[in-house]
Amino acid sequence: MRNIVHRHLGKMVAGTAIAVAGTAVMVAVTLPGTAGADDTGTRAGRSAQQGTGAAGAGAAGSGAAGSGGRAVSPGVVEAAPAEGRKGEGRDPLTDDELKRVEKIALSKQLFRSSESVDGDRGPQRLGVDLAEPEADEVGRPDAPRRADVTFYDYRDDTLVTRTVDLGTGTVVHSDTQHGVQPPLSRAEKAEAAALLIADPLGAGLKADYKDATGKALTSPDQLQLSGAVYRAAPGAQPAVLDRCGEHRCVRLFPKVKNGPWVDARSLVIDLSARKVARLDR
């Protein structure tokens, strides 16, 4: 009977030693992704981190034991393959192709006669997309590779689309439209925010930013900006916004960087007229 008790106590002591050793391994492990984390988080956040750390350490300990106690080498992320100067078929446009087609599409005449969102010479670049093939070119391996380059001319509120043949390096089609309002570019949203910050109607935005950060809002770079094109609707806006749709108008949805959203939905910025107005409620 004494032998049985001694054996049982021996197992308990051995088990305790293993548990202590396991705990030591867990304490020694540092989880990836926690370095530099904010140590002043909430009690619930700290508890969650501790729980995750224990679980991750246990897994790391198992891996170390499986490899003879040696540290496991970190994973290696392979660099992206070098991008070719030219794409093929329906491949996305390469960086070289994007630069080339924009340069071809922006003729000297268009540059001299147009205006960008901030009033500089030259149209506002909106985007470059791979053009759809013609009906008789679908499925052909030798189909011409083309790109559609779109600009907005703030001088006379026109959308200019030019199609460039990447094989010949020439503009094969050009189109100008009025009253067409494609999605906004990043530069246009930034300019809309700059106009709002400088306008008396931007006082609420600046006050909300000050409350959230303790700092003054002086530049669009301090915000994360989303936005949508605004079109005039009968009776839904003051007269100053009646031309929105013909003019390029924006409703902004600003967000404090690493902070809250700011409600600016009642304000519309007319980029063409460079004015800010509040929608009628």
Tab-separated table of C-alpha atoms in Angstrom, residues 83-105 125 128-131 144-149 164-167 169:
chain	number	residue	atom	x	y	z
A	83	GLU	CA	6.144	43.602	-63.878
A	84	GLY	CA	6.626	43.546	-67.615
A	85	ARG	CA	6.646	46.744	-69.647
A	86	LYS	CA	3.788	45.435	-71.792
A	87	GLY	CA	0.769	43.333	-70.984
A	88	GLU	CA	-0.824	40.817	-73.304
A	89	GLY	CA	-4.426	40.241	-74.323
A	90	ARG	CA	-6.749	41.133	-71.450
A	91	ASP	CA	-3.967	41.453	-68.871
A	92	PRO	CA	-4.343	44.509	-66.598
A	93	LEU	CA	-2.428	47.558	-67.752
A	94	THR	CA	1.133	47.698	-66.446
A	95	ASP	CA	2.569	50.782	-64.764
A	96	ASP	CA	4.553	51.569	-67.906
A	97	GLU	CA	1.420	51.281	-70.027
A	98	LEU	CA	-0.558	53.540	-67.692
A	99	LYS	CA	2.051	56.290	-67.931
A	100	ARG	CA	2.412	55.890	-71.674
A	101	VAL	CA	-1.283	56.021	-72.599
A	102	GLU	CA	-1.933	59.039	-70.368
A	103	LYS	CA	0.906	60.904	-72.061
A	104	ILE	CA	-0.416	59.992	-75.520
A	105	ALA	CA	-4.018	60.932	-74.639
A	125	ARG	CA	-7.223	63.010	-64.727
A	128	VAL	CA	-7.240	54.796	-67.113
A	129	ASP	CA	-8.929	51.483	-67.916
A	130	LEU	CA	-8.375	48.665	-70.353
A	131	ALA	CA	-10.842	49.182	-73.188
A	144	PRO	CA	-5.613	45.194	-80.503
A	145	ARG	CA	-4.868	46.205	-76.929
A	146	ARG	CA	-6.434	49.590	-76.115
A	147	ALA	CA	-6.942	51.830	-73.088
A	148	ASP	CA	-9.634	54.405	-72.249
A	149	VAL	CA	-8.246	57.541	-70.576
A	164	VAL	CA	-5.375	54.849	-77.127
A	165	ASP	CA	-4.132	51.882	-79.176
A	166	LEU	CA	-1.163	50.536	-77.251
A	167	GLY	CA	0.216	48.807	-80.326
A	169	GLY	CA	0.665	54.494	-79.796
